[in-house]
Coordinates of C-alpha atoms and ligand atoms in Angstrom, one line a residue:
M1 CA 74.8 69.6 283.9
S2 CA 78.8 69.7 284.4
K3 CA 80.8 66.4 284.6
W4 CA 78.6 64.5 286.6
T5 CA 80.1 62.3 289.3
A6 CA 79.4 59.8 291.7
A7 CA 80.1 62.8 294.3
H8 CA 76.7 64.1 293.1
I9 CA 75.0 61.5 294.3
P10 CA 72.5 62.8 296.9
D11 CA 72.3 61.1 300.0
Q12 CA 69.4 58.0 299.4
T13 CA 68.8 56.9 302.8
G14 CA 65.3 55.6 303.2
R15 CA 64.7 54.7 299.8
T16 CA 65.5 51.4 298.2
F17 CA 66.2 50.5 294.9
V18 CA 66.3 47.0 292.9
V19 CA 69.2 46.8 290.3
T20 CA 69.4 43.7 288.5
G21 CA 72.7 41.9 288.0
A22 CA 74.4 43.5 290.5
N23 CA 76.9 40.4 291.3
S24 CA 79.1 41.8 288.0
G25 CA 80.6 44.9 286.3
L26 CA 77.7 48.1 285.9
G27 CA 75.4 46.3 288.3
L28 CA 78.0 45.4 290.9
E29 CA 79.1 49.7 290.5
T30 CA 75.9 50.9 290.4
A31 CA 75.0 48.7 294.0
R32 CA 78.4 49.7 295.8
R33 CA 77.4 53.9 294.9
L34 CA 74.1 53.5 295.6
A35 CA 74.5 51.8 299.2
E36 CA 77.8 54.3 299.7
H37 CA 75.2 57.0 299.8
G38 CA 73.1 55.6 301.9
A39 CA 70.5 53.5 299.7
H40 CA 69.3 49.7 300.9
V41 CA 70.5 47.8 297.9
I42 CA 68.5 45.0 296.4
M43 CA 70.9 43.4 294.2
T44 CA 69.5 40.6 292.2
A45 CA 71.9 37.4 291.0
R46 CA 71.0 34.3 289.4
D47 CA 73.6 32.6 290.7
P48 CA 73.3 32.5 294.8
E49 CA 77.4 32.3 295.1
K50 CA 78.1 35.2 293.0
G51 CA 75.8 37.3 294.4
R52 CA 77.1 36.2 297.9
A53 CA 80.5 37.3 297.2
A54 CA 79.1 40.4 295.4
A55 CA 77.2 41.9 298.5
A56 CA 80.2 40.9 300.7
S57 CA 82.3 43.3 299.0
L58 CA 79.7 46.2 299.4
P59 CA 79.4 48.9 302.4
G60 CA 76.3 49.8 303.8
S61 CA 72.6 47.9 303.7
V62 CA 72.4 45.8 300.6
E63 CA 70.9 41.7 299.9
V64 CA 71.0 39.4 297.3
R65 CA 67.7 37.9 296.2
I66 CA 68.2 35.4 293.3
L67 CA 66.6 36.5 289.7
D68 CA 67.2 34.8 286.7
L69 CA 65.4 37.4 284.1
A70 CA 65.8 34.2 281.2
D71 CA 62.7 32.2 282.8
L72 CA 59.4 34.0 284.2
E73 CA 58.7 31.7 286.6
S74 CA 62.0 33.2 288.6
V75 CA 60.9 36.4 287.5
S76 CA 57.8 35.9 289.1
R77 CA 58.8 34.4 292.6
F78 CA 61.9 37.4 292.7
A79 CA 58.8 40.2 292.2
A80 CA 56.2 38.3 294.9
G81 CA 59.0 38.7 297.1
V82 CA 59.8 42.7 297.0
D83 CA 57.2 44.5 298.8
H84 CA 59.2 48.2 298.9
A85 CA 61.4 49.7 296.3
D86 CA 61.4 52.7 295.0
V87 CA 63.7 53.0 292.2
L88 CA 64.3 49.6 290.0
V89 CA 67.2 49.6 287.5
N90 CA 66.7 47.1 284.8
N91 CA 70.7 46.4 284.1
A92 CA 71.4 42.9 283.7
G93 CA 72.5 41.6 280.2
V94 CA 74.1 39.1 278.1
M95 CA 75.5 39.6 274.6
M96 CA 76.5 38.3 271.4
T97 CA 75.5 34.9 272.6
P98 CA 75.5 32.2 270.7
K99 CA 71.6 31.3 269.3
R100 CA 70.4 30.0 272.6
T101 CA 66.5 30.3 274.2
T102 CA 65.1 31.0 277.7
A103 CA 63.1 28.8 279.7
Q104 CA 60.1 30.0 277.5
G105 CA 61.5 29.5 274.2
F106 CA 62.9 33.3 273.8
E107 CA 65.7 34.2 271.9
L108 CA 67.8 34.4 274.7
Q109 CA 68.9 38.2 274.0
L110 CA 65.5 39.0 273.9
G111 CA 64.3 36.7 275.8
T112 CA 66.8 38.1 278.9
N113 CA 67.4 41.8 277.9
H114 CA 63.8 43.2 277.4
L115 CA 61.2 40.5 277.3
G116 CA 62.6 39.9 281.3
H117 CA 62.7 42.9 282.3
F118 CA 59.5 44.1 280.8
A119 CA 57.8 41.4 282.8
L120 CA 59.7 42.5 286.0
T121 CA 58.9 46.2 285.8
A122 CA 55.2 44.8 285.3
L123 CA 55.6 42.6 288.2
L124 CA 57.1 45.4 290.5
Y125 CA 54.6 48.6 288.9
P126 CA 52.4 48.4 292.0
V127 CA 55.1 48.5 294.5
L128 CA 56.9 50.9 292.6
R129 CA 54.2 53.1 292.2
A130 CA 53.4 53.1 296.0
G131 CA 57.5 54.6 296.3
S132 CA 58.9 57.8 296.8
A133 CA 59.6 59.4 294.0
P134 CA 59.6 56.4 292.4
R135 CA 62.1 55.5 288.8
I136 CA 62.2 53.1 286.3
V137 CA 66.1 53.3 284.7
T138 CA 66.3 51.0 281.9
V139 CA 70.3 50.1 280.7
S140 CA 70.8 50.2 276.5
S141 CA 73.6 50.5 274.8
T142 CA 75.0 52.8 272.0
L143 CA 74.3 49.5 269.7
H144 CA 70.7 50.1 270.0
R145 CA 71.5 52.7 266.9
R146 CA 71.8 49.3 265.2
G147 CA 69.1 47.5 266.3
R148 CA 65.5 47.3 264.6
I149 CA 62.4 44.9 265.7
D150 CA 62.0 42.0 263.4
F151 CA 58.3 41.4 264.0
D152 CA 58.1 38.7 261.2
D153 CA 61.2 36.5 263.2
L154 CA 61.4 38.2 266.9
Q155 CA 63.1 35.2 268.1
A156 CA 65.6 34.7 265.2
A157 CA 64.2 31.3 264.3
R158 CA 65.3 31.7 260.2
S159 CA 68.1 33.7 261.0
Y160 CA 70.4 34.2 263.9
S161 CA 73.3 36.9 264.2
P162 CA 74.5 37.3 267.5
F163 CA 75.3 40.8 266.6
A164 CA 71.6 41.5 265.3
A165 CA 70.1 39.5 268.5
Y166 CA 71.7 42.0 270.4
S167 CA 71.3 45.3 268.9
Q168 CA 67.3 44.4 268.7
S169 CA 67.4 43.5 272.6
K170 CA 68.9 47.0 272.8
F171 CA 66.7 48.4 270.7
A172 CA 63.7 47.3 272.7
N173 CA 65.3 48.6 276.1
V174 CA 64.9 51.7 274.5
L175 CA 61.8 51.3 272.9
F176 CA 59.8 50.4 276.0
G177 CA 61.6 52.9 278.3
L178 CA 59.9 55.5 276.1
E179 CA 57.0 53.5 276.0
L180 CA 56.6 53.3 279.7
D181 CA 57.4 57.1 280.0
R182 CA 54.5 58.0 277.3
R183 CA 52.2 55.3 279.4
L184 CA 53.2 56.6 283.0
R185 CA 52.6 60.5 281.7
A186 CA 49.4 59.5 280.5
A187 CA 48.1 57.5 283.5
G188 CA 49.3 60.4 285.9
S189 CA 51.8 58.0 287.5
P190 CA 54.0 59.4 290.1
A191 CA 56.8 57.1 288.3
I192 CA 59.2 58.2 285.8
S193 CA 61.1 55.9 283.3
V194 CA 64.5 56.9 282.4
L195 CA 67.0 55.5 279.9
A196 CA 71.1 55.2 280.4
H197 CA 74.1 53.3 277.8
P198 CA 77.4 53.4 279.8
G199 CA 79.0 53.9 276.2
Y200 CA 82.0 50.8 275.8
T201 CA 82.9 49.9 279.7
A202 CA 85.3 46.9 280.7
T203 CA 83.4 44.3 282.1
N204 CA 82.4 41.0 281.7
L205 CA 79.7 41.7 278.9
Q206 CA 82.3 41.1 276.1
T207 CA 83.9 37.8 277.0
S208 CA 81.0 35.9 278.7
G209 CA 78.5 35.7 276.2
P210 CA 80.6 36.2 272.4
T211 CA 82.1 33.0 271.2
G212 CA 85.6 33.2 268.8
L213 CA 86.6 36.3 267.2
L214 CA 83.6 38.5 268.8
N215 CA 85.3 36.6 272.1
L216 CA 88.8 38.0 271.0
S217 CA 87.7 41.4 270.0
G218 CA 85.9 42.2 273.4
R219 CA 88.9 41.1 275.4
I220 CA 91.2 43.3 273.5
G221 CA 88.6 45.7 273.0
N222 CA 88.4 46.4 276.8
L223 CA 92.1 46.5 277.6
L224 CA 92.2 49.1 275.1
M225 CA 89.7 50.7 274.2
A226 CA 86.6 50.8 277.2
Q227 CA 86.5 52.8 280.1
H228 CA 86.5 51.4 283.7
V229 CA 83.5 50.4 285.3
T230 CA 83.5 53.1 288.0
K231 CA 82.9 55.7 285.2
G232 CA 80.6 53.7 283.0
A233 CA 77.9 53.1 285.7
L234 CA 77.8 57.3 286.3
D235 CA 75.3 57.4 283.3
Q236 CA 72.6 55.0 285.3
L237 CA 73.4 56.1 288.7
C238 CA 72.4 59.8 286.9
A239 CA 69.8 58.7 285.7
A240 CA 68.7 56.9 289.0
T241 CA 69.3 59.6 291.2
A242 CA 69.9 63.1 289.7
P243 CA 67.0 65.4 291.1
A244 CA 66.9 67.2 288.3
V245 CA 66.2 64.2 285.6
Q246 CA 62.7 63.8 283.8
G247 CA 60.9 61.2 282.7
G248 CA 61.8 60.1 278.9
E249 CA 65.8 61.5 278.9
F250 CA 68.0 59.3 277.9
Y251 CA 71.7 59.7 279.9
G252 CA 75.3 58.3 278.2
P253 CA 78.5 59.4 278.3
D254 CA 79.4 62.8 277.3
G255 CA 82.8 61.5 275.3
R256 CA 83.4 61.0 271.3
G257 CA 80.9 58.5 269.9
E258 CA 79.6 58.7 273.5
N259 CA 82.0 55.2 274.5
R260 CA 83.6 56.7 277.4
G261 CA 83.0 60.1 279.8
H262 CA 80.5 61.7 282.0
P263 CA 76.9 61.5 281.9
K264 CA 75.0 64.0 279.7
L265 CA 71.8 63.8 277.9
V266 CA 71.6 61.9 274.5
K267 CA 69.1 60.9 271.8
P268 CA 67.9 58.1 271.0
V269 CA 68.4 56.8 266.9
A270 CA 65.6 57.9 265.4
S271 CA 63.3 54.8 264.6
A272 CA 63.6 53.7 268.5
T273 CA 61.4 57.1 269.0
D274 CA 58.4 55.6 266.8
P275 CA 55.3 55.4 269.1
D276 CA 53.7 52.6 266.6
T277 CA 56.5 50.1 266.7
A278 CA 56.9 50.8 270.7
R279 CA 53.0 49.8 271.1
R280 CA 53.4 46.9 268.6
L281 CA 56.3 45.7 270.5
W282 CA 54.7 46.2 274.0
E283 CA 51.7 44.0 272.6
V284 CA 53.6 41.9 271.8
S285 CA 55.6 41.4 274.7
E286 CA 52.8 41.5 277.0
K287 CA 51.2 38.7 274.8
L288 CA 54.4 36.6 275.3
T289 CA 54.9 37.1 278.9
G290 CA 51.1 36.8 279.1
L291 CA 50.9 39.7 281.3
S292 CA 49.1 42.7 280.8
F293 CA 51.0 46.0 282.0
A294 CA 48.8 48.7 282.3
P295 CA 50.6 51.5 284.7
Ligands
NAP301 P1 78.8 42.0 283.5 O1 79.3 42.1 284.0 O2 78.5 40.5 282.4 O3 77.0 42.2 283.8 C1 76.1 41.4 283.5 C2 75.2 40.8 284.7 O4 74.1 40.2 284.0 C3 75.6 39.6 285.4 O5 75.4 40.3 287.1 C4 75.0 38.7 284.8 O6 74.9 37.6 285.4 C5 73.4 39.4 284.5 N1 72.8 38.3 284.0 C6 73.1 37.8 283.0 N2 71.9 37.0 282.2 C7 70.9 37.1 283.3 C8 69.7 36.4 283.6 N3 69.2 35.5 282.6 N4 68.9 36.8 284.7 C9 69.5 37.7 285.7 N5 70.3 38.0 285.8 C10 71.9 37.8 284.2 O7 77.9 43.1 281.6 P2 77.9 44.5 282.1 O8 78.7 45.4 280.8 O9 77.9 45.0 283.9 O10 76.3 44.4 281.4 C11 75.3 45.6 282.1 C12 74.4 45.9 281.5 O11 74.8 47.1 280.5 C13 73.6 45.5 280.2 O12 72.1 45.7 280.1 C14 74.6 45.4 278.7 O13 74.1 45.1 277.8 C15 74.6 46.7 279.0 N6 75.5 47.9 278.6 C16 77.2 47.4 278.4 C17 78.3 48.0 277.9 C18 79.6 47.5 277.9 O14 80.0 48.0 277.7 N7 80.0 47.1 279.1 C19 78.0 48.4 276.7 C20 76.2 48.9 276.2 C21 75.1 48.2 277.4 P3 76.1 36.6 285.7 O15 77.3 37.1 286.1 O16 75.4 35.5 286.6 O17 76.3 36.1 284.1

């Protein structure tokens, strides 16, 4: 695929997308491009005011619904209100926060970035399955390469590092996206699971979560190194809309270190492709969220 741009997005008239974390950064840009191309977009926000302001800035057919991925009750309420969707973009995220927990007591980054999206996907799956050419796109990061799942201390109760917890959550995104692909294929589902990452893109992510030196380096990095969000959102837009995309693929930028550029097929780190680790994470995620998810 040569230099995929937003101009390659096919007409999405008649298709409904759920984009999590759509009031800011990559989610907002994704919602904008989808709406520009005729889609109906259910933009999720955890703050109604931020959601309304974001939606007001967009063209086309968009609506805002409240979703806090750090609270499984909010995830259930949101999912119960969605009766039609073709594509789910698991985009929302937090990065390198100080140690915090979700409403159910999970470490915040794993709880928001992975467990919240695991629960959301499980609950929305019956609706998505009934959609047309359904897709589930999960947004990871190059930092998944630095991640591992610490099954002995999953919630970082014994030792917490903002960096390790973020990397673990983005590693979990890749394990989940690939395991979902395997399970969808085994079940003969019409839905596909695709992964994307945006390289290094200037958004609120680098400054809203980290404190101290991490926050300062995020601000400097955004000014000096990061790509613009219009470019950064292309990978997930490609994963969500390009007709040639297959389940189990991973899209990221084609520049050096996959930090910037146009979408291309990229490879996950080998450890994130291990089916045993993925199965174990799936089972733990079912137990923690109290949801059984069998596509
Ligand atoms: P962003 O501008 O900070 O946007 C993050 C979005 O997630 C916001 O809408 C935020 O809502 C929402 N969010 C945070 N916690 C949430 C929760 N508990 N429930 C529901 N929504 C929540 O950051 P971004 O860069 O666009 O991030 C989007 C995704 O890209 C994330 O998954 C991130 O890990 C991934 N990513 C980004 C980069 C990058 O360089 N920017 C690199 C690799 C991966 P609020 O506005 O209310 O906080």
